[in-house]
Amino acid sequence: MRIGVLGTGGMAAALGGAWARAGHEVFIGGRDAAAAEALAERIGAAGHGTPAQAAGYGEEVVLLAVPAGVAPTLAREHAAALAGRTVVDCTNPLAPGPGGVMLTTGAGESVAGLIGAAAPGAHVVKAFNLAHASMWHHPPGTFGPVPPAVPFCADDPGAAGHVTELITGMGWSPMPAGGLDRAAYLEATAAFVIGVWWAGGSPALAFPEAPGTI
């Protein structure tokens, strides 16, 4: 697939690199031209340029790998180019609070929903927001015979298919988690998981599986 990546940070490098290694054509777009060029060279991307060029390049998929507070604005700026495209939102709207990590969105809101409202012609998918960026650098098979899951929320079947292909190509397992109206639950789960990590705990211990169930 042709994939446009908007952003030059850790998630852009991790996911863009994984997809480039899987054989997809990845284009890095960033407001900092030098950063976009350096990242594209590092991950073996097909090209680099501006966010507008990346949005136009991603004929099948566009990844918004930018801070959560910026993502809806960026989607609005490039709404025309994103129309009809699968737009992947991997962001988490989080901030430290007095009792731990908190969501910065309003009650019932999700960044994915705000992106969808900003670019109504796009097919938004919430995905890749629960695992740390470092996890996407591991090759398939790293985690043993049972691949870890990537929960995602999507309304459009075609967009869900694109994301499923990306997930399986990385050696992970797709986990459909409902429509985009459930994206707020994934973002809230990220607040819980990251809060546990920051406190020095292991979120996996909160979700035990009985022997022989997987």
Coordinates of C-alpha atoms in Angstrom, one line a residue:
M1 CA 0.0 0.0 0.0
R2 CA 1.0 3.6 -0.4
I3 CA 1.1 5.2 3.1
G4 CA 1.5 8.8 4.0
V5 CA 2.9 9.5 7.5
L6 CA 2.2 12.9 9.0
G7 CA 4.8 13.4 11.7
T8 CA 8.5 12.7 12.4
G9 CA 8.5 11.6 16.0
G10 CA 8.7 8.2 17.7
M11 CA 5.4 6.7 16.5
A12 CA 6.1 7.9 12.9
A13 CA 9.5 6.2 13.0
A14 CA 8.2 3.0 14.7
L15 CA 5.1 2.4 12.6
G16 CA 6.4 3.9 9.4
G17 CA 9.6 1.7 9.7
A18 CA 7.6 -1.4 10.4
W19 CA 5.4 -0.8 7.4
A20 CA 8.4 0.0 5.1
R21 CA 10.0 -3.3 6.2
A22 CA 6.8 -5.1 5.4
G23 CA 7.0 -3.9 1.8
H24 CA 4.6 -0.9 1.8
E25 CA 5.6 2.4 0.2
V26 CA 5.9 4.9 3.0
F27 CA 6.2 8.7 2.6
I28 CA 7.2 10.9 5.5
G29 CA 5.7 14.3 5.8
G30 CA 6.8 16.9 8.4
R31 CA 6.9 20.6 9.0
D32 CA 10.6 20.3 9.7
A33 CA 12.0 19.3 6.3
A34 CA 15.3 18.2 7.7
A35 CA 13.6 15.9 10.2
A36 CA 11.4 14.4 7.5
E37 CA 14.4 13.7 5.3
A38 CA 16.4 12.2 8.1
L39 CA 13.5 9.9 9.2
A40 CA 12.8 8.8 5.7
E41 CA 16.4 7.9 5.1
R42 CA 16.6 6.0 8.5
I43 CA 13.5 3.8 7.9
G44 CA 13.9 3.3 4.1
A45 CA 10.9 5.3 3.1
A46 CA 9.9 5.9 -0.5
G47 CA 10.1 9.7 0.0
H48 CA 9.7 12.7 2.2
G49 CA 8.2 16.2 2.1
T50 CA 5.5 18.3 3.7
P51 CA 2.5 17.1 5.6
A52 CA 0.4 18.1 2.5
Q53 CA 2.5 15.9 0.3
A54 CA 2.2 13.0 2.7
A55 CA -1.6 13.4 2.9
G56 CA -1.7 13.3 -0.9
Y57 CA 0.6 10.4 -1.2
G58 CA -1.3 8.0 1.1
E59 CA -3.7 6.7 -1.5
E60 CA -4.7 3.8 0.8
V61 CA -3.6 4.9 4.3
V62 CA -2.6 8.1 6.1
L63 CA -1.1 7.9 9.6
L64 CA -1.5 10.9 11.9
A65 CA 1.5 10.5 14.2
V66 CA 1.4 13.9 15.9
P67 CA 0.5 15.1 19.3
A68 CA -3.2 14.4 20.2
G69 CA -4.0 18.1 20.5
V70 CA -2.7 18.8 17.0
A71 CA -4.3 15.9 15.2
P72 CA -7.8 17.3 14.6
T73 CA -6.4 20.7 13.4
L74 CA -4.1 18.9 11.0
A75 CA -6.9 16.7 9.7
R76 CA -9.0 19.9 9.1
E77 CA -6.1 21.5 7.2
H78 CA -5.9 18.5 4.9
A79 CA -9.5 17.4 4.8
A80 CA -9.8 17.5 1.1
A81 CA -6.8 15.2 0.6
L82 CA -7.9 12.8 3.3
A83 CA -11.4 12.3 1.8
G84 CA -11.9 8.7 1.0
R85 CA -8.7 7.6 2.6
T86 CA -8.1 5.4 5.7
V87 CA -6.8 7.7 8.3
V88 CA -5.2 6.0 11.3
D89 CA -5.2 7.8 14.6
C90 CA -2.5 6.4 17.0
T91 CA -2.6 9.4 19.5
N92 CA -3.4 9.5 23.2
P93 CA -4.9 12.6 24.7
L94 CA -3.2 12.4 28.1
A95 CA -1.6 14.6 30.7
P96 CA -0.3 14.1 34.2
G97 CA -2.9 14.8 36.9
P98 CA -2.7 14.9 40.7
G99 CA -3.8 11.3 41.0
G100 CA -2.1 10.0 37.8
V101 CA -2.4 10.1 34.1
M102 CA -5.7 11.7 32.9
L103 CA -7.5 12.2 29.6
T104 CA -7.5 15.7 28.2
T105 CA -10.7 15.2 26.1
G106 CA -14.2 16.0 27.3
A107 CA -16.7 13.4 28.6
G108 CA -17.5 11.0 25.8
E109 CA -15.1 12.6 23.4
S110 CA -12.2 10.9 21.6
V111 CA -9.5 12.3 19.4
A112 CA -10.5 9.9 16.7
G113 CA -14.0 11.3 16.8
L114 CA -12.7 14.9 16.6
I115 CA -10.6 13.9 13.6
G116 CA -13.6 12.4 11.9
A117 CA -15.6 15.6 12.5
A118 CA -12.7 17.7 11.2
A119 CA -12.3 15.6 8.0
P120 CA -15.8 14.1 7.5
G121 CA -14.8 12.5 4.2
A122 CA -12.1 10.4 5.8
H123 CA -12.4 6.9 7.1
V124 CA -10.9 7.2 10.6
V125 CA -9.5 4.2 12.5
K126 CA -8.3 4.3 16.1
A127 CA -5.4 1.9 16.4
F128 CA -1.8 1.4 17.6
N129 CA -2.3 3.6 20.7
L130 CA -1.9 1.0 23.5
A131 CA 1.7 -0.4 23.0
H132 CA 4.8 1.7 23.5
A133 CA 6.5 2.9 20.3
S134 CA 9.4 0.6 21.0
M135 CA 7.2 -2.5 20.6
W136 CA 6.7 -1.8 16.8
H137 CA 10.4 -2.1 16.1
H138 CA 10.4 -5.9 17.0
P139 CA 10.3 -8.3 14.0
P140 CA 7.4 -10.8 13.6
G141 CA 7.7 -13.8 16.0
T142 CA 9.4 -11.8 18.8
F143 CA 6.6 -12.4 21.2
G144 CA 6.2 -16.2 20.8
P145 CA 3.7 -18.4 19.1
V146 CA 0.7 -16.3 20.0
P147 CA 1.0 -12.8 18.5
P148 CA 0.0 -9.8 20.6
A149 CA -3.2 -8.0 19.7
V150 CA -3.8 -4.5 18.3
P151 CA -7.3 -3.3 19.2
F152 CA -8.8 -1.0 16.7
C153 CA -12.1 0.9 16.2
A154 CA -13.4 1.6 12.7
D155 CA -16.7 2.3 11.0
D156 CA -15.7 1.7 7.4
P157 CA -15.2 -2.0 6.4
G158 CA -12.6 -1.0 3.8
A159 CA -10.6 1.0 6.4
A160 CA -10.8 -1.9 8.8
G161 CA -9.4 -4.1 6.1
H162 CA -6.5 -1.8 5.5
V163 CA -5.6 -1.7 9.2
T164 CA -6.0 -5.5 9.5
E165 CA -3.5 -6.0 6.7
L166 CA -1.0 -3.6 8.3
I167 CA -1.4 -5.3 11.7
T168 CA -0.9 -8.9 10.4
G169 CA 2.0 -7.8 8.2
M170 CA 3.8 -6.7 11.3
G171 CA 3.3 -10.1 13.0
W172 CA 0.6 -8.9 15.4
S173 CA -3.0 -10.0 15.6
P174 CA -6.0 -7.6 14.8
M175 CA -8.6 -7.2 17.5
P176 CA -11.7 -5.4 16.3
A177 CA -13.1 -3.4 19.1
G178 CA -16.2 -1.9 17.6
G179 CA -17.0 1.3 15.7
L180 CA -15.4 4.7 16.1
D181 CA -18.0 5.6 18.8
R182 CA -16.0 3.2 21.0
A183 CA -12.6 4.9 20.4
A184 CA -12.9 6.8 23.7
Y185 CA -12.6 3.5 25.5
L186 CA -9.3 2.7 23.8
E187 CA -8.0 6.1 24.7
A188 CA -9.2 5.7 28.3
T189 CA -7.5 2.2 28.4
A190 CA -4.3 4.0 27.3
A191 CA -4.6 6.3 30.3
F192 CA -4.9 3.3 32.6
V193 CA -2.1 1.3 31.0
I194 CA 0.4 4.2 30.8
G195 CA -0.5 5.2 34.4
V196 CA 0.4 1.7 35.6
W197 CA 3.6 1.8 33.7
W198 CA 4.6 5.1 35.1
A199 CA 3.9 3.8 38.6
G200 CA 6.2 0.9 38.0
G201 CA 3.6 -1.8 37.5
S202 CA 2.7 -4.3 34.8
P203 CA -0.7 -3.7 33.2
A204 CA -0.6 -7.3 31.8
L205 CA -1.1 -8.6 35.4
A206 CA -4.6 -7.0 35.5
F207 CA -5.7 -9.2 32.5
P208 CA -4.8 -12.8 33.4
E209 CA -5.8 -15.7 31.1
A210 CA -6.7 -19.1 32.4
P211 CA -4.2 -21.8 31.2
G212 CA -5.2 -23.2 27.9
T213 CA -7.5 -20.4 26.9
I214 CA -5.2 -18.9 24.2

